[in-house]
Coordinates of N, CA and C in Angstrom, one line a residue:
M1417 N 55.4 31.1 -72.0 CA 56.0 29.8 -72.4 C 55.9 29.7 -73.9
S1418 N 57.1 29.3 -74.5 CA 57.2 29.2 -75.9 C 56.2 28.1 -76.5
K1419 N 55.6 28.4 -77.6 CA 54.8 27.5 -78.3 C 55.6 26.3 -78.9
H1420 N 56.9 26.5 -79.0 CA 57.7 25.5 -79.5 C 58.3 24.5 -78.4
R1421 N 57.9 24.8 -77.2 CA 58.4 24.0 -76.1 C 57.9 22.5 -76.2
Y1422 N 58.7 21.6 -75.9 CA 58.3 20.2 -75.8 C 57.5 19.9 -74.6
P1423 N 56.6 18.9 -74.5 CA 55.9 18.5 -73.3 C 56.9 18.3 -72.2
A1424 N 56.5 18.5 -70.9 CA 57.3 18.4 -69.8 C 57.9 17.0 -69.7
A1425 N 57.2 16.0 -70.0 CA 57.7 14.6 -69.9 C 58.8 14.4 -70.9
D1426 N 58.8 15.0 -72.1 CA 59.8 14.9 -73.0 C 61.1 15.6 -72.6
I1427 N 60.9 16.8 -72.0 CA 62.0 17.5 -71.5 C 62.7 16.8 -70.4
A1428 N 61.9 16.1 -69.5 CA 62.5 15.3 -68.4 C 63.3 14.2 -69.0
V1429 N 62.9 13.6 -70.1 CA 63.7 12.5 -70.7 C 65.0 13.0 -71.2
V1430 N 65.0 14.2 -71.8 CA 66.2 14.8 -72.3 C 67.2 15.1 -71.2
E1431 N 66.7 15.6 -70.1 CA 67.5 15.9 -69.0 C 68.1 14.6 -68.3
R1432 N 67.2 13.6 -68.3 CA 67.7 12.3 -67.7 C 68.8 11.7 -68.5
V1433 N 68.7 11.7 -69.8 CA 69.7 11.0 -70.6 C 71.0 11.8 -70.6
I1434 N 71.0 13.1 -70.4 CA 72.2 13.9 -70.2 C 72.8 13.6 -68.9
R1435 N 72.0 13.5 -67.9 CA 72.6 13.2 -66.5 C 73.1 11.7 -66.4
E1436 N 72.5 10.8 -67.2 CA 72.9 9.4 -67.0 C 73.9 8.9 -68.1
R1437 N 74.3 9.7 -69.0 CA 75.3 9.4 -70.0 C 76.6 9.0 -69.2
R1438 N 77.2 8.0 -69.6 CA 78.5 7.6 -69.0 C 79.5 7.2 -70.1
D1439 N 80.8 7.4 -69.8 CA 81.9 6.9 -70.6 C 82.2 5.5 -70.2
I1440 N 81.8 4.5 -71.1 CA 81.8 3.1 -70.7 C 83.1 2.4 -71.2
R1441 N 83.6 1.6 -70.3 CA 84.8 0.8 -70.6 C 84.5 -0.7 -70.5
H1442 N 83.5 -1.1 -69.8 CA 83.2 -2.5 -69.5 C 81.9 -2.9 -70.3
F1443 N 82.0 -3.9 -71.1 CA 81.0 -4.4 -72.0 C 80.7 -5.8 -71.7
V1444 N 79.5 -6.3 -72.1 CA 79.1 -7.7 -72.0 C 78.9 -8.2 -73.4
A1445 N 78.9 -9.6 -73.5 CA 78.7 -10.2 -74.8 C 77.4 -9.8 -75.4
G1446 N 77.4 -9.7 -76.7 CA 76.1 -9.4 -77.4 C 76.4 -8.4 -78.5
R1447 N 75.4 -8.2 -79.3 CA 75.5 -7.3 -80.5 C 74.5 -6.2 -80.3
L1448 N 74.6 -5.2 -81.2 CA 73.7 -4.1 -81.2 C 72.4 -4.5 -81.9
P1449 N 71.2 -4.0 -81.4 CA 70.0 -4.4 -82.1 C 70.1 -4.0 -83.6
D1450 N 69.3 -4.7 -84.4 CA 69.3 -4.5 -85.8 C 69.0 -3.0 -86.1
G1451 N 69.8 -2.4 -86.9 CA 69.5 -1.0 -87.4 C 70.0 0.0 -86.5
L1452 N 70.4 -0.3 -85.2 CA 70.8 0.7 -84.3 C 72.1 1.4 -84.7
L1453 N 73.1 0.7 -85.2 CA 74.3 1.4 -85.6 C 74.0 2.4 -86.6
D1454 N 73.2 2.1 -87.6 CA 72.8 3.1 -88.6 C 72.1 4.3 -88.0
R1455 N 71.3 4.1 -87.0 CA 70.6 5.2 -86.4 C 71.6 6.1 -85.6
L1456 N 72.5 5.4 -84.9 CA 73.5 6.2 -84.2 C 74.4 7.0 -85.1
L1457 N 74.8 6.5 -86.2 CA 75.6 7.2 -87.1 C 74.8 8.4 -87.8
E1458 N 73.5 8.1 -88.0 CA 72.6 9.2 -88.5 C 72.5 10.3 -87.5
A1459 N 72.4 9.9 -86.2 CA 72.3 11.0 -85.1 C 73.6 11.8 -85.1
A1460 N 74.7 11.2 -85.3 CA 76.0 11.9 -85.3 C 76.0 12.8 -86.5
H1461 N 75.5 12.4 -87.7 CA 75.6 13.1 -88.9 C 74.6 14.3 -88.9
L1462 N 73.6 14.3 -87.9 CA 72.7 15.4 -87.7 C 73.3 16.5 -86.8
G1463 N 74.5 16.3 -86.4 CA 75.1 17.2 -85.4 C 75.4 18.6 -86.1
P1464 N 75.5 19.6 -85.3 CA 75.8 20.9 -85.8 C 77.2 21.0 -86.3
S1465 N 77.5 21.8 -87.3 CA 78.9 22.0 -87.7 C 79.1 23.4 -88.2
V1466 N 80.2 24.0 -87.8 CA 80.5 25.3 -88.2 C 80.6 25.4 -89.7
G1467 N 79.9 26.5 -90.3 CA 80.0 26.6 -91.8 C 79.3 25.5 -92.5
Y1468 N 78.6 24.6 -91.8 CA 78.0 23.4 -92.4 C 79.0 22.5 -93.1
M1469 N 80.2 22.5 -92.5 CA 81.3 21.8 -93.2 C 81.3 20.3 -93.0
Q1470 N 80.6 19.8 -92.0 CA 80.4 18.4 -91.7 C 81.8 17.6 -91.8
P1471 N 82.7 18.0 -90.8 CA 84.1 17.5 -90.9 C 84.3 16.1 -90.5
W1472 N 83.2 15.4 -90.0 CA 83.4 14.1 -89.4 C 83.4 13.0 -90.4
R1473 N 84.3 12.0 -90.2 CA 84.3 10.8 -91.0 C 84.4 9.6 -90.0
F1474 N 83.7 8.5 -90.3 CA 83.7 7.4 -89.5 C 84.2 6.1 -90.2
V1475 N 85.1 5.4 -89.5 CA 85.6 4.2 -90.0 C 85.1 3.0 -89.1
R1476 N 84.3 2.2 -89.6 CA 83.9 1.0 -88.8 C 84.9 -0.1 -88.9
I1477 N 85.4 -0.6 -87.7 CA 86.4 -1.6 -87.7 C 85.7 -3.0 -87.7
V1478 N 85.9 -3.7 -88.7 CA 85.1 -5.0 -88.9 C 86.0 -6.2 -88.8
S1479 N 87.3 -6.1 -89.0 CA 88.1 -7.3 -88.9 C 88.8 -7.4 -87.5
N1480 N 88.9 -8.6 -87.0 CA 89.5 -8.7 -85.7 C 91.0 -8.3 -85.8
E1481 N 91.6 -8.6 -86.9 CA 93.0 -8.2 -87.1 C 93.2 -6.7 -86.9
T1482 N 92.4 -5.9 -87.5 CA 92.5 -4.4 -87.4 C 92.1 -4.0 -86.0
R1483 N 91.1 -4.6 -85.4 CA 90.7 -4.3 -84.1 C 91.9 -4.5 -83.1
M1484 N 92.6 -5.6 -83.2 CA 93.7 -5.9 -82.3 C 94.9 -5.0 -82.5
A1485 N 95.1 -4.6 -83.8 CA 96.2 -3.7 -84.1 C 95.8 -2.3 -83.5
L1486 N 94.6 -1.9 -83.5 CA 94.1 -0.7 -82.9 C 94.3 -0.7 -81.4
W1487 N 94.0 -1.9 -80.8 CA 94.1 -2.0 -79.4 C 95.6 -1.9 -79.0
G1488 N 96.5 -2.5 -79.8 CA 97.9 -2.4 -79.5 C 98.4 -1.0 -79.5
I1489 N 97.9 -0.1 -80.4 CA 98.3 1.3 -80.4 C 97.8 2.0 -79.1
V1490 N 96.6 1.6 -78.7 CA 96.0 2.2 -77.5 C 96.8 1.8 -76.2
D1491 N 97.1 0.5 -76.2 CA 97.8 0.0 -75.0 C 99.2 0.6 -74.9
A1492 N 99.9 0.9 -76.0 CA 101.2 1.5 -76.0 C 101.1 2.9 -75.4
E1493 N 100.0 3.6 -75.8 CA 99.8 5.0 -75.2 C 99.4 4.9 -73.7
R1494 N 98.7 3.9 -73.3 CA 98.4 3.7 -71.9 C 99.7 3.6 -71.1
V1495 N 100.6 2.8 -71.6 CA 101.9 2.7 -70.9 C 102.7 4.0 -70.9
A1496 N 102.7 4.7 -72.0 CA 103.4 6.0 -72.1 C 102.7 7.0 -71.2
T1497 N 101.4 7.0 -71.1 CA 100.7 8.0 -70.2 C 101.0 7.7 -68.8
A1498 N 101.1 6.5 -68.4 CA 101.4 6.1 -67.0 C 102.8 6.6 -66.7
A1499 N 103.7 6.5 -67.6 CA 105.1 6.9 -67.3 C 105.2 8.5 -67.2
S1500 N 104.2 9.2 -67.7 CA 104.3 10.7 -67.7 C 103.6 11.2 -66.4
L1501 N 102.9 10.4 -65.7 CA 102.2 10.9 -64.5 C 103.2 11.1 -63.4
P1502 N 103.1 12.2 -62.7 CA 104.2 12.5 -61.7 C 104.0 11.6 -60.4
T1503 N 102.7 11.3 -60.0 CA 102.6 10.6 -58.7 C 101.6 9.4 -58.7
R1504 N 100.8 9.2 -59.8 CA 99.8 8.2 -59.7 C 99.9 7.2 -60.8
A1505 N 101.1 6.9 -61.3 CA 101.2 6.0 -62.4 C 100.6 4.6 -62.1
A1506 N 100.9 4.1 -60.9 CA 100.4 2.8 -60.5 C 98.9 2.8 -60.4
D1507 N 98.3 3.9 -59.9 CA 96.8 4.0 -59.8 C 96.2 4.0 -61.3
F1508 N 96.9 4.7 -62.1 CA 96.4 4.8 -63.5 C 96.4 3.5 -64.2
L1509 N 97.5 2.7 -64.0 CA 97.6 1.4 -64.7 C 96.5 0.4 -64.2
K1510 N 95.9 0.7 -63.1 CA 94.8 -0.2 -62.6 C 93.5 0.1 -63.3
L1511 N 93.4 1.3 -64.0 CA 92.2 1.7 -64.7 C 92.0 0.9 -66.0
K1512 N 90.8 0.6 -66.3 CA 90.5 0.1 -67.6 C 90.2 1.2 -68.5
I1513 N 91.0 1.5 -69.5 CA 90.8 2.7 -70.3 C 90.1 2.5 -71.7
D1514 N 89.8 1.2 -72.0 CA 89.1 1.0 -73.3 C 88.4 -0.3 -73.2
G1515 N 87.5 -0.5 -74.2 CA 86.7 -1.7 -74.4 C 86.9 -2.3 -75.8
I1516 N 88.0 -2.0 -76.4 CA 88.1 -2.3 -77.8 C 88.0 -3.8 -78.1
R1517 N 88.5 -4.6 -77.2 CA 88.5 -6.1 -77.4 C 87.1 -6.7 -77.1
E1518 N 86.3 -6.0 -76.3 CA 85.1 -6.6 -75.8 C 83.8 -6.0 -76.5
A1519 N 83.9 -4.8 -77.0 CA 82.7 -4.1 -77.5 C 82.2 -4.8 -78.7
A1520 N 80.9 -4.6 -78.9 CA 80.2 -5.2 -80.1 C 80.6 -4.4 -81.3
E1521 N 80.9 -3.1 -81.2 CA 81.3 -2.3 -82.4 C 82.4 -1.4 -82.0
V1522 N 83.3 -1.1 -82.9 CA 84.3 -0.2 -82.7 C 84.4 0.8 -84.0
L1523 N 84.3 2.1 -83.7 CA 84.4 3.1 -84.7 C 85.6 4.0 -84.5
V1524 N 86.2 4.4 -85.5 CA 87.2 5.5 -85.4 C 86.6 6.7 -86.0
V1525 N 86.7 7.8 -85.3 CA 86.1 9.1 -85.8 C 87.3 10.0 -86.2
A1526 N 87.2 10.5 -87.4 CA 88.3 11.4 -87.8 C 87.8 12.7 -88.4
L1527 N 88.7 13.7 -88.4 CA 88.5 14.9 -89.1 C 88.9 14.7 -90.6
M1528 N 88.1 15.2 -91.5 CA 88.4 15.0 -92.9 C 89.6 15.8 -93.4
P1529 N 90.2 15.4 -94.5 CA 91.2 16.3 -95.1 C 90.6 17.5 -95.7
G1530 N 91.4 18.5 -96.1 CA 91.0 19.7 -96.8 C 90.2 20.6 -95.9
R1531 N 90.4 20.6 -94.6 CA 89.6 21.5 -93.7 C 90.0 22.9 -93.9
E1532 N 91.3 23.1 -94.3 CA 91.8 24.5 -94.4 C 91.0 25.4 -95.3
A1533 N 90.4 24.7 -96.3 CA 89.6 25.5 -97.3 C 88.3 26.1 -96.7
H1534 N 87.9 25.6 -95.6 CA 86.6 26.0 -94.9 C 87.0 27.1 -93.9
L1535 N 86.7 28.4 -94.4 CA 87.0 29.5 -93.5 C 85.8 30.0 -92.8
F1536 N 84.6 29.7 -93.2 CA 83.4 30.1 -92.6 C 83.4 29.7 -91.1
G1537 N 83.5 30.6 -90.2 CA 83.5 30.3 -88.8 C 84.8 29.7 -88.2
R1538 N 85.8 29.6 -89.1 CA 87.1 29.0 -88.6 C 88.3 29.9 -88.9
R1539 N 88.1 31.1 -89.4 CA 89.2 32.0 -89.7 C 90.1 32.2 -88.5
T1540 N 89.5 32.5 -87.4 CA 90.2 32.8 -86.2 C 90.1 31.6 -85.2
L1541 N 89.2 30.7 -85.4 CA 89.1 29.5 -84.5 C 89.1 28.3 -85.4
P1542 N 90.2 27.9 -85.9 CA 90.2 26.7 -86.8 C 89.9 25.4 -86.1
E1543 N 90.0 25.4 -84.7 CA 89.6 24.2 -84.0 C 88.1 23.9 -83.9
M1544 N 87.3 24.8 -84.5 CA 85.9 24.5 -84.6 C 85.5 23.3 -85.4
D1545 N 86.4 22.8 -86.2 CA 86.2 21.5 -86.9 C 86.1 20.4 -85.8
L1546 N 87.0 20.5 -84.9 CA 87.1 19.5 -83.8 C 85.8 19.6 -82.9
A1547 N 85.4 20.9 -82.6 CA 84.3 21.1 -81.8 C 83.0 20.6 -82.4
S1548 N 82.9 20.7 -83.7 CA 81.8 20.2 -84.5 C 81.7 18.7 -84.4
T1549 N 82.8 18.1 -84.6 CA 82.9 16.6 -84.5 C 82.5 16.1 -83.1
A1550 N 83.0 16.8 -82.1 CA 82.6 16.4 -80.7 C 81.1 16.5 -80.5
C1551 N 80.5 17.5 -81.1 CA 79.0 17.6 -81.0 C 78.4 16.4 -81.7
A1552 N 78.9 16.0 -82.8 CA 78.4 14.8 -83.5 C 78.5 13.5 -82.6
I1553 N 79.6 13.4 -82.0 CA 79.8 12.2 -81.1 C 78.8 12.3 -79.9
Q1554 N 78.6 13.5 -79.4 CA 77.7 13.6 -78.3 C 76.3 13.2 -78.7
N1555 N 75.9 13.6 -79.9 CA 74.5 13.1 -80.4 C 74.4 11.6 -80.3
M1556 N 75.5 10.9 -80.8 CA 75.5 9.5 -80.8 C 75.5 8.9 -79.4
W1557 N 76.3 9.6 -78.5 CA 76.4 9.1 -77.1 C 75.0 9.2 -76.4
L1558 N 74.3 10.2 -76.6 CA 73.0 10.4 -75.9 C 72.0 9.4 -76.4
L1559 N 72.0 9.2 -77.7 CA 71.0 8.2 -78.3 C 71.4 6.8 -77.8
A1560 N 72.7 6.5 -77.8 CA 73.1 5.2 -77.3 C 72.7 4.9 -75.9
R1561 N 72.8 6.0 -75.0 CA 72.4 5.8 -73.6 C 70.9 5.6 -73.6
A1562 N 70.1 6.4 -74.3 CA 68.7 6.2 -74.3 C 68.3 4.8 -74.8
E1563 N 69.1 4.2 -75.6 CA 68.8 2.8 -76.1 C 69.3 1.8 -75.2
G1564 N 70.0 2.2 -74.1 CA 70.6 1.2 -73.2 C 71.9 0.6 -73.6
I1565 N 72.5 1.3 -74.5 CA 73.8 0.8 -75.1 C 74.9 1.6 -74.6
G1566 N 76.0 1.0 -74.2 CA 77.2 1.7 -73.7 C 78.0 2.3 -74.8
L1567 N 78.6 3.4 -74.6 CA 79.6 4.0 -75.5 C 80.7 4.6 -74.8
G1568 N 81.9 4.2 -75.2 CA 83.1 4.8 -74.6 C 84.0 5.5 -75.6
W1569 N 84.4 6.7 -75.2 CA 85.3 7.5 -76.1 C 86.8 7.2 -75.7
V1570 N 87.6 6.6 -76.5 CA 89.0 6.3 -76.2 C 89.8 7.4 -76.9
S1571 N 90.7 8.0 -76.1 CA 91.5 9.1 -76.6 C 93.0 8.8 -76.4
F1572 N 93.3 7.6 -75.9 CA 94.7 7.2 -75.7 C 95.3 6.5 -77.0
F1573 N 95.8 7.3 -77.8 CA 96.4 6.7 -79.0 C 97.3 7.8 -79.7
D1574 N 98.2 7.3 -80.5 CA 99.0 8.1 -81.4 C 98.2 8.3 -82.7
P1575 N 97.8 9.6 -83.0 CA 97.0 9.8 -84.2 C 97.7 9.3 -85.5
E1576 N 99.0 9.5 -85.6 CA 99.7 9.1 -86.8 C 99.7 7.6 -86.9
A1577 N 99.8 6.9 -85.8 CA 99.8 5.4 -85.9 C 98.4 4.9 -86.4
V1578 N 97.4 5.5 -85.8 CA 96.0 5.1 -86.2 C 95.8 5.5 -87.7
G1579 N 96.2 6.7 -88.1 CA 96.0 7.1 -89.5 C 96.7 6.2 -90.4
E1580 N 97.9 5.7 -90.1 CA 98.7 4.8 -90.9 C 98.0 3.5 -91.0
L1581 N 97.5 3.0 -89.8 CA 96.8 1.7 -89.8 C 95.6 1.7 -90.7
L1582 N 94.8 2.7 -90.7 CA 93.6 2.8 -91.4 C 93.7 3.4 -92.8
E1583 N 95.0 3.7 -93.2 CA 95.3 4.3 -94.5 C 94.5 5.5 -94.8
M1584 N 94.5 6.4 -93.8 CA 93.8 7.7 -93.9 C 94.6 8.6 -94.8
P1585 N 94.0 9.5 -95.6 CA 94.7 10.4 -96.5 C 95.4 11.5 -95.7
P1586 N 96.4 12.1 -96.3 CA 97.1 13.2 -95.7 C 96.1 14.4 -95.4
G1587 N 96.3 14.9 -94.2 CA 95.4 16.0 -93.8 C 94.2 15.6 -92.9
S1588 N 93.9 14.3 -93.0 CA 92.9 13.8 -92.0 C 93.5 13.6 -90.7
R1589 N 92.7 13.4 -89.7 CA 93.2 13.2 -88.3 C 92.2 12.5 -87.4
P1590 N 92.6 11.3 -87.0 CA 91.7 10.6 -86.0 C 91.6 11.3 -84.7
I1591 N 90.5 11.4 -84.1 CA 90.3 12.1 -82.8 C 89.7 11.2 -81.8
A1592 N 89.0 10.1 -82.2 CA 88.3 9.3 -81.2 C 88.2 7.8 -81.7
I1593 N 88.3 6.9 -80.7 CA 88.0 5.5 -81.0 C 86.7 5.3 -80.1
L1594 N 85.6 4.9 -80.7 CA 84.4 4.7 -80.0 C 84.1 3.2 -79.9
C1595 N 83.9 2.8 -78.6 CA 83.5 1.4 -78.4 C 82.0 1.4 -78.0
L1596 N 81.2 0.5 -78.6 CA 79.8 0.5 -78.4 C 79.4 -1.0 -78.1
G1597 N 78.4 -1.1 -77.2 CA 77.9 -2.5 -77.0 C 77.0 -2.6 -75.8
P1598 N 76.4 -3.7 -75.6 CA 75.6 -4.0 -74.4 C 76.5 -3.9 -73.1
V1599 N 75.9 -3.5 -72.0 CA 76.6 -3.4 -70.7 C 75.8 -4.0 -69.6
A1600 N 76.5 -4.4 -68.6 CA 75.8 -5.0 -67.4 C 75.1 -3.9 -66.6
E1601 N 75.7 -2.7 -66.6 CA 75.1 -1.6 -65.9 C 75.7 -0.3 -66.3
F1602 N 75.0 0.8 -66.0 CA 75.6 2.1 -66.1 C 75.9 2.7 -64.7
P1603 N 77.1 3.0 -64.5 CA 77.5 3.5 -63.1 C 76.6 4.7 -62.7
A1604 N 76.4 4.8 -61.4 CA 75.6 5.9 -60.9 C 76.3 7.2 -61.0
A1605 N 77.7 7.1 -61.0 CA 78.5 8.3 -61.1 C 79.6 8.0 -62.1
P1606 N 80.2 9.0 -62.7 CA 81.4 8.8 -63.6 C 82.5 8.0 -62.8
V1607 N 83.1 7.0 -63.5 CA 84.0 6.2 -62.8 C 85.2 7.0 -62.3
L1608 N 85.7 7.9 -63.1 CA 86.8 8.7 -62.6 C 86.5 9.6 -61.4
E1609 N 85.2 9.9 -61.2 CA 84.8 10.6 -60.0 C 84.8 9.7 -58.8
S1610 N 84.2 8.5 -59.0 CA 84.1 7.5 -57.9 C 85.4 7.0 -57.5
Q1611 N 86.4 7.0 -58.4 CA 87.8 6.5 -58.1 C 88.8 7.6 -57.7
G1612 N 88.3 8.8 -57.5 CA 89.1 9.9 -57.0 C 90.0 10.6 -58.0
W1613 N 89.6 10.6 -59.2 CA 90.4 11.3 -60.3 C 89.8 12.7 -60.6
G1614 N 88.8 13.0 -60.0 CA 88.2 14.4 -60.2 C 86.8 14.5 -59.5
R1615 N 86.3 15.6 -59.6 CA 84.9 15.9 -59.0 C 84.2 16.8 -59.9
R1616 N 82.9 16.7 -59.8 CA 82.0 17.6 -60.6 C 82.1 19.0 -60.0
L1617 N 82.6 20.0 -60.8 CA 82.8 21.3 -60.2 C 81.4 22.0 -60.0
P1618 N 81.4 22.8 -58.9 CA 80.1 23.6 -58.7 C 80.0 24.6 -59.8
M1619 N 78.7 25.0 -60.0 CA 78.5 25.9 -61.1 C 79.2 27.3 -61.0
D1620 N 79.4 27.8 -59.7 CA 80.0 29.1 -59.6 C 81.5 29.0 -59.9
E1621 N 82.0 27.8 -60.2 CA 83.4 27.7 -60.6 C 83.6 27.7 -62.1
V1622 N 82.5 27.6 -62.8 CA 82.5 27.5 -64.3 C 81.7 28.6 -65.0
V1623 N 80.8 29.3 -64.3 CA 79.9 30.3 -64.9 C 80.2 31.6 -64.2
F1624 N 80.6 32.6 -65.1 CA 80.9 34.0 -64.6 C 80.0 35.0 -65.3
E1625 N 80.0 36.2 -64.8 CA 79.2 37.3 -65.4 C 80.1 38.5 -65.7
D1626 N 79.9 38.9 -67.0 CA 80.6 40.0 -67.5 C 82.1 39.9 -67.7
R1627 N 82.8 39.4 -66.6 CA 84.2 39.3 -66.6 C 84.6 37.9 -66.0
W1628 N 85.8 37.6 -66.3 CA 86.4 36.3 -65.7 C 86.4 36.6 -64.2
K1629 N 85.9 35.6 -63.5 CA 85.8 35.7 -62.0 C 87.2 35.8 -61.4
A1630 N 87.5 36.8 -60.6 CA 88.8 37.0 -60.0 C 89.3 35.8 -59.2
G1631 N 90.4 35.4 -59.5 CA 91.0 34.3 -58.8 C 90.7 32.9 -59.4
A1632 N 89.8 32.9 -60.3 CA 89.3 31.6 -60.9 C 90.4 31.0 -61.8
G1633 N 90.8 29.8 -61.6 CA 91.8 29.2 -62.5 C 91.3 28.0 -63.2
G1634 N 92.2 27.1 -63.5 CA 91.9 25.9 -64.2 C 91.5 24.8 -63.2
T1635 N 90.9 23.7 -63.7 CA 90.6 22.5 -62.9 C 91.9 21.8 -62.4
P1636 N 92.0 21.6 -61.1 CA 93.2 21.0 -60.7 C 93.3 19.5 -61.1
T1637 N 94.5 19.1 -61.3 CA 94.7 17.6 -61.6 C 94.7 16.8 -60.3
A1638 N 94.6 15.5 -60.4 CA 94.6 14.6 -59.3 C 95.9 13.9 -59.1
Y1639 N 97.0 14.4 -59.8 CA 98.2 13.8 -59.8 C 99.4 14.8 -59.8

């Protein structure tokens, strides 16, 4: 057993927060505890990044005018997404896809400009800037869950429209709208699983040895 291993109780907490993390869309009235937003952003900033480039940038939405303009961009994409679904447009439109209007805090996460200059770890995989930023968001997500605060990652938006709204510089790219706030509950299972939009794949469908498993394909869609 490694001398660097955490106590069993601490490990159990880490496993618990991973299992109980949820993508939240429903929020209740209230604000974040004092200092928590700073701690969540610090947790994100402690995330791993390829070549130590730290490509993440965060824009806190503080005015209601900007928040509502952001929601309008999201709602337009919600309608466009529904129109693109071959069989379940009506079911999709019943889903709540964001909590922008209700959440205590809204953050837009973006990739910084000038990423092309960072070749360390990105020469053949330039998308590692996105992967790094996703790790930062996951840090924030797990800490929020441990604090009993909901976090929802909204990806329904036109990046150019959001970039224009927030006056982002050329070369930057918004990748996430994060809604944070108090919640009434954390669902026992992911909402999209409980509503028939997918299932948790068994491990033998995602873990292979030496070679790609013969016959293994992609995750099927529910529409």
